[in-house]
Every structure is written in structure tokens, then in C-alpha cells.
Amino acid sequence: MNRVYLVASANMAAKVEEVNSAAAAAGLKAVAFKPCVNGAEAAAQVKAGQTAALMETICADFLKQDFAADVVVVEGAQGMSEVVAQKFNESLATALDAKIFSDNEDADLFCSCRLLKCGKCLAEDLAKEPAERKTSQAMFRAGLLLKASKAVKRIVLPEGSEPRTVQAACLAVARNIAVPVLVGNKAEIEATAKSVGVKLPAGIEIIEPSEVLAEKYVPTLVELRKAKGMTEELARAALKDNVMLATMMLKMGEVDGLVSGAIHSTADTLRPALQIIKTAPGVKSVSSVFFMCMPGQTYIYGDCAINLNPTAEELAGIAMQCDDTAKAFGLPSRVAMLSYSTINSGKGPDADLVKAATAMVKEARPEMLVDGPLQYDAATTPSVGSLKAPNSAVAGKATVFVFPDLSAGNIGYKAVQRSAHGTIAIGPMLQGLAKPVNDLSRGALVEDIVYTIALTAVQAQ
């Protein structure tokens, strides 16, 4: 399946048949998809400002279909007022990366960039080579939960009695994306659940820290850290910290991944992981990415959370880790090495560092689509990219962005997250560890924790 058309018409059956016939005339097989929503209920969600959740539900159903066809014909809004129908159809077209086929004379007012208004336009579109399909915010989030649910992993949450963590754990069970393992006092966890109005489901495990539990990890911790002066006494003291205890559970294979940071700093989460889990074979340093989910497309930004001033070698490693992550999550990978300079337009040590890093990546992975230095507009905007870097396979169509240092990366992702309407940042997701450990922002919402649990579960597969 590589083409999706959303039909918006009062005469739905006839318009759907028109698309089917046009596809057949072009030698393409078409199948129908009817969103799994009731018109009145969907309209109520749109009016209530719950369009994003509605689109994610539809995308989840879309992803579960086995479309053995070249074209998918989606039935648009039905049983809604005209204004709500337009909002629904525009949002759905964005979510599914679909073009709208409509006989509504006012349709170009709400979706001109995706609109096909006549049979001739449709035939011309079907005759073209299909464009690369974009992964929308709704599609990425739905796909992430679907991937996690295919192999339900045990994810340990050392901040077990923290209210948002408890709520997220309950949602993770309800959505079948993981088996949450809460570390903490059982009575406190149960009291927290009651205070936030949730009932702990049977699918949640609770592990209470104790001296007896910690003792079984002491020999391994001493062995792992003896070169750093670790003794049994120091190990017992270290294991009083729930993050260290959870990290040892991960090291011993008792859980598949770890999520922390709702009340701990990044350093508190990452330090035990670097000491105990360590990097994957062949990896020299850990980095991070954010999945920047804009309404119509999902991008990868790295490194925005870990490395302060990476060397050229470290920056090259970050780029290759980001490339691996994009492919692991089914996203296209065209990597832009960002700078204030595009190719040779600017001079200075910072631009030279990015140039050197880019050369290292190209030597290590000749098949990888990467270029730099590129300014952000040259990386994202086709007209600017073709002007400033006309021979680049990345300029103007980058999907993965590697920032030159932590200041640029952190400022960049937060600026987009807070200023680009409808953008959601999922992460940071750590890259390069031997086993998945992920850090939360201390301002994380419950949904943020749910999706971080899902990310961790996918990494563990």
C-alpha cells in the first residue's frame, strides 16, 4: 500500500466507486477502509478538542489492517455537520497522509494542499510515481503502542509510588504495552493509586525494596565495580537507592528495560546505567534522541539531552546511532549534520568540527544518507536546500537532525516543541546502552511516561 485517498462527499458510495474505477484504469488494486468510529461520537470528540486522540484511535485500526493493495480508499466524515466534517476530514487526511477526493466546492478552503476535485486530477495523481509516505504524529504514536504490544516486556519503574508513574503503569497495562514493575513500598503505592483515583490492575507487579532483596545483588555489584573500589559495604549502601536496585534487576535479566526520571535527575538515572549496564558492543558513548511528532510528520532530533560538547568522533557516533534508531522505528533516515554553515558557506572551528564528523560517518557507512554542515532551513526546505546545497541527497528533505552540541540541541527541540503548533516531543530516548534505560523529564505528563514505557519496550525487542 503506497497511496491513500480520503473521500469527502455527500454521495459517498458513488465517489468511492469513482476512485476504485480510476485505480483499476491505472492498473492498480484498491481496497476500502472505513474508520472504526461512530459519526456522532466522532463529532463529539472533535467538538470537545479530542481530535488528536480520535486520530490515534483510527490510525491504530488502520495499522492493524492487512492492505494487500496499491491504493486504500478511506471513507471520510459521515453523520456530521459541515464544519465538523471539514475538521474531521482535514485531520484524518493529515493523520493517514492521504489526499482528499471531494466534490465539495468549498473543500479547497480547508485542505487545498491535499485536494483532488475531479476525475482528471485523480487520474493524473494515480499516474505519478507515489511519494514517500509520511509518518504523522497520530500514526507514529499508534504504531509505537502497536509495536510494544507485540512483545509485552517487563519494564521496571523505580519511582514506584510517584503519582504520575502509578497512573502511567495502569495505562500501560490497559493498553497491553508492557508489564510494569513498580519498585516501592506496597502500601504507599496502593495509597497513591487511591489518591489519584485508579485501581491497580492484576498486570502490575510490585517489588518492595529490602535488605534481603538487595543482598542477592551485592556480589555482582562488587564484581562489576571492584576496579572502582566497590566493597560489600558500599554495595549495600548503593542498593538502598531504588534506581540502582532497578538497574541491577535489569543487569541480571529480571526485567527488560528501565524508565526513571519523574523525580530523579538525568544524572541519577544515567549514572547507574553507565556504571552497570554500560554501552553496547562497539559503542563508545551514549546519546539521546527526541521523536519530534509534528501533526503531519515525525522527525528525529539528537543529541538534545546528554553530550555537552561532543568531539567530531562522538558527533559521528551520535549520527550513526540516530540512523539506527530511525530504521528501528520504521522512519526514513536522511541525516542532516546541523551547523550555522551550509557545506562551505561559513568558516570557523564549530563548522569544521561538523564537517569532520560528517566525513567520518560517510567513511564508516558509505550507504548512509548523511550530509553536512547544513543550516536548518537548508536541511528542511527544498527551495533553500537546492540553492545552498544543490548536489546534496539530504538537503531540503532531511528527516533526522544531529545538533552540534547540547546547547543547540536542547534549545532547538524545546523551541520547536513549544512554538510549532500541535508538536509533541517524545523522549529523550537513550541510545547506545547494552540494555534499554530511559530518562523522563521531571515535568513529564502521565501520557509522556506511557509513551516512554512503550519506547523502552520496543527497544527491548
XYZ file of C-alpha atoms in Angstrom:
461
model
C 0.000 0.000 0.000
C 1.553 3.288 -1.059
C -1.366 5.601 -1.890
C -4.225 6.683 0.344
C -7.233 8.715 -0.800
C -9.842 10.066 1.586
C -13.261 10.546 0.047
C -15.210 13.568 1.264
C -18.655 13.621 -0.297
C -22.347 13.580 0.478
C -22.597 10.838 -2.148
C -20.015 8.561 -0.544
C -20.725 5.287 -2.372
C -20.554 6.839 -5.839
C -17.408 8.791 -5.041
C -15.669 5.717 -3.598
C -16.559 3.761 -6.720
C -15.099 6.564 -8.839
C -11.748 6.167 -7.077
C -11.901 2.371 -7.415
C -12.586 2.656 -11.130
C -9.795 5.198 -11.658
C -7.357 2.941 -9.804
C -8.385 -0.047 -11.912
C -7.916 2.007 -15.087
C -4.385 2.795 -13.914
C -3.704 -0.911 -13.334
C -3.769 -0.553 -9.548
C -5.635 -2.597 -6.967
C -7.754 -0.612 -4.491
C -9.322 -1.593 -1.169
C -11.680 0.308 1.121
C -11.140 1.404 4.716
C -13.952 2.710 6.864
C -12.762 4.370 10.096
C -13.850 2.485 13.197
C -15.823 5.407 14.633
C -19.440 6.346 15.069
C -20.174 9.626 13.287
C -21.994 11.276 16.179
C -19.401 10.144 18.723
C -16.548 11.257 16.486
C -18.181 14.667 16.037
C -18.497 14.990 19.811
C -14.785 14.237 20.230
C -13.855 16.834 17.621
C -16.043 19.437 19.324
C -14.518 18.540 22.700
C -10.987 19.151 21.431
C -10.109 15.443 21.443
C -9.256 15.220 17.749
C -5.676 14.022 18.369
C -6.849 11.062 20.444
C -9.515 10.266 17.863
C -6.959 10.251 15.035
C -4.656 7.993 17.019
C -7.522 5.521 17.517
C -8.232 5.480 13.780
C -4.545 5.105 12.935
C -4.265 2.173 15.335
C -7.084 0.424 13.471
C -5.539 1.366 10.114
C -2.213 -0.205 11.096
C -3.893 -3.473 12.056
C -5.330 -3.934 8.560
C -3.647 -6.164 6.015
C -3.858 -3.945 2.943
C -2.827 -6.185 0.065
C -3.384 -3.379 -2.417
C -1.777 -0.411 -4.149
C -4.463 2.073 -3.126
C -6.507 2.462 0.054
C -9.769 4.377 -0.275
C -10.838 5.865 3.061
C -14.418 6.881 3.721
C -14.443 10.361 5.202
C -16.810 12.115 7.592
C -20.399 10.940 7.729
C -23.222 11.996 10.010
C -21.564 15.307 10.968
C -22.276 18.960 10.389
C -20.345 20.548 7.533
C -17.933 22.469 9.757
C -17.135 19.463 11.955
C -16.858 17.205 8.899
C -14.271 19.529 7.378
C -12.239 19.494 10.581
C -12.507 15.700 10.809
C -11.522 15.131 7.175
C -8.593 17.523 7.287
C -7.260 15.925 10.474
C -7.757 12.422 9.114
C -6.031 13.261 5.824
C -3.052 14.553 7.811
C -3.009 11.522 10.113
C -3.131 9.000 7.243
C -1.025 11.077 4.826
C -3.968 10.904 2.434
C -5.139 13.082 -0.418
C -8.751 14.228 -0.293
C -11.049 13.475 -3.233
C -14.065 15.736 -2.845
C -16.923 17.232 -4.823
C -17.454 19.954 -2.213
C -16.921 23.278 -3.940
C -15.615 24.778 -0.681
C -13.183 21.953 0.051
C -10.161 23.937 -1.092
C -10.759 26.367 1.756
C -9.757 23.787 4.339
C -7.418 21.398 2.557
C -6.126 22.906 -0.668
C -2.699 21.272 -0.471
C -4.139 17.746 -0.498
C -7.232 18.266 -2.608
C -8.248 16.469 -5.806
C -11.520 17.884 -7.120
C -12.185 15.997 -10.363
C -11.654 12.696 -12.092
C -8.919 14.150 -14.309
C -6.931 15.311 -11.260
C -7.344 11.871 -9.696
C -6.189 10.082 -12.850
C -3.133 12.326 -13.128
C -2.239 11.660 -9.497
C -2.603 7.894 -9.941
C -0.310 8.029 -12.971
C 2.529 9.630 -10.986
C 5.151 7.748 -9.028
C 3.902 7.511 -5.426
C 5.580 9.863 -2.989
C 7.314 8.623 0.142
C 4.672 8.214 2.801
C 4.974 10.466 5.844
C 4.556 9.173 9.377
C 2.199 11.583 11.110
C 2.078 12.208 14.833
C -1.028 10.059 15.207
C 0.448 7.269 13.087
C 3.763 7.254 14.956
C 2.123 7.158 18.369
C -0.319 4.441 17.318
C 2.476 2.456 15.709
C 4.647 2.785 18.797
C 1.956 1.267 21.022
C 1.299 -1.456 18.457
C 4.997 -2.399 18.296
C 5.191 -2.506 22.094
C 2.096 -4.716 22.343
C 3.554 -7.366 20.021
C 6.037 -8.495 22.685
C 4.927 -7.297 26.102
C 8.136 -6.602 28.041
C 8.761 -6.191 31.762
C 9.653 -2.549 32.365
C 10.864 -1.575 35.825
C 9.809 1.786 37.282
C 11.961 2.569 40.333
C 9.828 5.604 41.269
C 7.021 3.208 42.112
C 4.938 5.382 44.424
C 5.158 8.572 42.342
C 1.571 9.512 41.314
C 2.144 10.010 37.557
C 4.176 6.809 37.409
C 1.379 4.824 39.052
C -1.182 6.222 36.616
C 1.087 5.505 33.647
C 1.649 1.947 34.830
C -2.103 1.371 34.941
C -2.484 2.741 31.409
C 0.392 0.569 30.189
C -1.483 -2.496 31.399
C -4.793 -1.297 29.967
C -3.151 -0.751 26.565
C -1.206 -4.014 26.799
C 2.144 -2.386 26.028
C 4.210 -3.678 28.973
C 4.232 -5.419 32.317
C 5.097 -2.518 34.666
C 7.243 -3.470 37.664
C 6.848 -0.820 40.364
C 9.645 -0.634 42.922
C 8.475 0.765 46.235
C 6.530 0.187 49.411
C 3.348 -1.655 48.507
C 1.189 0.228 50.997
C 2.480 3.560 49.681
C 1.849 2.527 46.075
C -1.695 1.428 46.912
C -2.311 4.694 48.773
C -1.005 6.676 45.805
C -3.263 4.768 43.432
C -6.256 5.545 45.629
C -5.315 9.225 45.862
C -5.211 9.612 42.052
C -8.392 7.600 41.527
C -7.037 4.482 39.843
C -7.264 0.816 40.728
C -4.091 -1.211 40.429
C -4.719 -3.937 37.831
C -3.522 -7.503 38.187
C -0.987 -6.914 35.415
C 1.157 -4.633 37.580
C 3.958 -6.140 39.658
C 5.183 -4.523 42.868
C 8.635 -5.234 44.267
C 9.346 -3.931 47.756
C 12.975 -2.977 48.458
C 14.512 -4.784 51.416
C 17.904 -5.760 52.764
C 17.192 -9.366 51.830
C 16.375 -8.417 48.237
C 19.405 -6.151 47.923
C 21.740 -8.796 49.303
C 21.364 -11.048 46.256
C 22.779 -8.273 44.043
C 25.742 -7.423 46.277
C 28.237 -9.971 44.850
C 27.515 -8.949 41.259
C 27.732 -5.235 42.030
C 31.036 -5.723 43.832
C 32.415 -7.700 40.899
C 31.273 -5.116 38.350
C 32.704 -2.164 40.273
C 35.689 -3.648 42.143
C 38.119 -1.729 39.942
C 36.463 1.442 41.239
C 36.871 0.380 44.872
C 33.415 -1.168 45.396
C 33.116 -3.200 48.598
C 30.237 -5.200 50.039
C 29.521 -2.399 52.487
C 29.473 0.216 49.740
C 27.342 -2.038 47.547
C 24.714 -2.422 50.268
C 24.616 1.343 50.704
C 24.302 1.903 46.940
C 21.452 -0.610 46.678
C 19.349 1.429 49.080
C 18.712 3.678 46.078
C 15.781 2.317 44.092
C 17.304 3.374 40.763
C 20.459 1.355 41.483
C 18.350 -1.569 42.668
C 16.250 -1.458 39.488
C 19.392 -1.173 37.365
C 20.732 -4.355 38.939
C 17.439 -6.091 38.174
C 17.920 -5.093 34.546
C 21.545 -6.231 34.547
C 20.526 -9.651 35.898
C 17.854 -10.059 33.203
C 14.933 -9.979 35.632
C 13.355 -7.099 33.695
C 13.732 -5.949 30.087
C 14.018 -2.182 30.463
C 14.019 0.717 32.946
C 12.243 4.083 32.991
C 13.035 6.721 35.605
C 13.303 10.482 35.987
C 9.899 11.719 37.152
C 11.529 12.715 40.440
C 15.192 11.946 39.700
C 17.661 13.972 37.659
C 19.068 12.692 34.379
C 22.376 12.113 36.156
C 20.670 10.000 38.841
C 19.072 7.819 36.152
C 22.039 7.630 33.799
C 24.912 7.151 36.258
C 23.884 3.642 37.426
C 23.177 2.648 33.813
C 26.653 3.732 32.664
C 28.273 2.001 35.633
C 26.315 -1.255 35.482
C 24.645 -1.733 32.096
C 27.396 0.030 30.124
C 27.443 0.612 26.392
C 26.562 -1.921 23.715
C 29.426 -3.720 21.949
C 31.263 -1.382 19.582
C 29.628 1.730 21.043
C 31.872 4.301 22.685
C 29.320 6.698 24.157
C 25.647 7.072 24.992
C 23.461 9.685 23.328
C 19.784 10.567 23.128
C 17.031 11.382 20.669
C 13.651 13.032 20.755
C 10.932 11.944 18.371
C 9.514 15.288 17.267
C 5.945 14.427 16.316
C 4.505 17.260 14.257
C 0.908 16.799 13.100
C 1.892 15.629 9.608
C 5.354 14.121 10.052
C 7.692 12.700 12.676
C 11.363 13.697 12.821
C 14.315 12.648 14.966
C 16.446 15.183 16.869
C 19.707 14.167 18.532
C 21.528 14.709 20.828
C 19.426 17.066 22.931
C 19.944 15.669 26.435
C 23.304 14.000 27.103
C 26.518 15.122 25.374
C 27.638 18.648 26.227
C 30.334 19.333 23.629
C 30.877 16.205 21.539
C 34.099 15.736 19.599
C 33.928 15.066 15.869
C 34.211 11.324 16.571
C 31.444 11.467 19.172
C 29.239 13.513 16.838
C 29.746 10.916 14.110
C 28.734 8.209 16.578
C 25.585 10.133 17.504
C 24.666 10.431 13.818
C 25.040 6.693 13.258
C 23.029 5.903 16.397
C 20.265 8.228 15.168
C 20.317 6.453 11.797
C 19.894 3.101 13.575
C 17.032 4.480 15.658
C 15.171 5.845 12.642
C 15.333 2.482 10.908
C 14.371 0.573 14.068
C 11.209 2.654 14.391
C 10.271 2.497 10.711
C 11.133 6.106 9.885
C 13.059 7.232 6.791
C 16.648 8.225 7.550
C 18.210 11.212 5.805
C 20.608 12.689 8.334
C 21.444 16.399 8.450
C 24.530 17.395 10.432
C 23.461 20.848 11.591
C 25.573 23.979 11.871
C 25.466 27.709 11.200
C 27.136 26.863 7.884
C 25.899 25.005 4.812
C 28.669 22.955 3.168
C 31.424 25.602 2.790
C 29.411 28.800 3.296
C 30.756 29.548 6.777
C 34.131 29.287 8.457
C 35.182 28.530 12.000
C 36.111 25.664 14.327
C 32.497 24.695 15.039
C 31.671 24.297 11.340
C 34.946 22.435 10.805
C 34.005 20.006 13.586
C 30.683 19.194 11.901
C 32.425 18.811 8.545
C 34.919 16.377 10.074
C 32.153 14.395 11.773
C 30.232 14.150 8.509
C 33.308 12.818 6.728
C 33.765 10.170 9.429
C 30.170 8.980 9.045
C 30.468 8.775 5.259
C 33.637 6.722 5.582
C 32.164 4.379 8.207
C 28.801 3.983 6.450
C 29.050 4.783 2.734
C 25.447 3.682 2.205
C 24.040 6.080 4.813
C 22.253 9.218 3.589
C 24.032 11.962 5.527
C 25.314 15.440 4.709
C 26.691 18.460 6.475
C 27.316 21.000 7.606
C 23.746 22.104 6.844
C 21.791 25.020 8.248
C 18.349 24.036 9.494
C 16.493 25.742 6.652
C 18.785 24.168 4.066
C 18.096 20.784 5.636
C 14.310 21.123 5.723
C 13.200 23.418 2.914
C 13.575 22.100 -0.668
C 13.950 25.543 -2.251
C 16.695 26.565 0.196
C 18.374 23.170 0.041
C 18.550 23.164 -3.754
C 20.013 26.673 -3.714
C 22.619 26.204 -0.978
C 23.495 22.516 -1.470
C 22.341 21.535 -4.975
C 24.297 18.263 -5.048
C 23.100 17.013 -1.646
C 20.912 13.931 -1.256
C 19.795 15.232 2.141
C 19.363 18.992 1.827
C 15.720 20.018 1.654
C 14.416 16.628 2.706
C 16.184 15.703 5.952
C 14.295 13.550 8.452
C 16.977 13.157 11.132
C 18.739 16.180 12.637
C 22.018 15.968 14.540
C 22.798 19.099 16.551
C 26.438 20.113 17.070
C 26.250 20.407 20.862
C 23.872 20.167 23.804
C 23.062 23.885 23.916
C 21.899 23.907 20.298
C 20.055 20.601 20.636
C 18.236 21.363 23.862
C 17.249 24.866 22.767
C 16.255 23.589 19.320
C 13.928 20.826 20.442
C 12.286 22.965 23.120
C 11.760 25.841 20.677
C 10.006 23.542 18.212
C 8.064 21.718 20.929
C 6.709 24.923 22.424
C 6.337 27.051 19.299
C 5.295 24.737 16.450
C 1.536 24.244 16.862
C 0.493 20.702 17.712
C 4.027 19.332 18.096
C 4.677 16.617 20.681
C 8.209 15.644 21.748
C 8.579 12.000 22.807
C 11.792 11.313 24.702
C 14.566 11.592 25.464
C 15.272 8.028 24.404
C 18.794 6.902 25.241
C 20.899 5.269 22.529
C 23.973 3.108 22.849
C 23.364 1.250 26.118
C 23.583 -2.540 26.194
C 20.038 -2.669 27.598
C 17.297 -0.029 27.387
C 17.210 2.650 30.073
C 15.243 5.837 29.508
C 15.052 9.115 31.344
C 11.967 11.264 31.915
C 11.636 14.982 32.276
C 10.669 15.832 35.835
C 7.780 17.756 34.299
C 6.598 14.697 32.386
C 2.868 14.170 31.991
C 1.254 10.779 32.521
C 0.966 10.265 28.748
C 4.672 11.118 28.370
C 5.545 8.307 30.756
C 3.244 5.877 28.926
C 4.962 6.531 25.605
C 8.411 6.319 27.200
C 7.449 2.914 28.590
C 6.382 1.942 25.067
C 9.662 3.212 23.565
C 11.602 1.191 26.117
C 9.571 -1.925 25.384
C 10.250 -1.571 21.659
C 13.982 -1.114 22.302
C 13.940 -4.327 24.358
C 12.590 -6.403 21.467
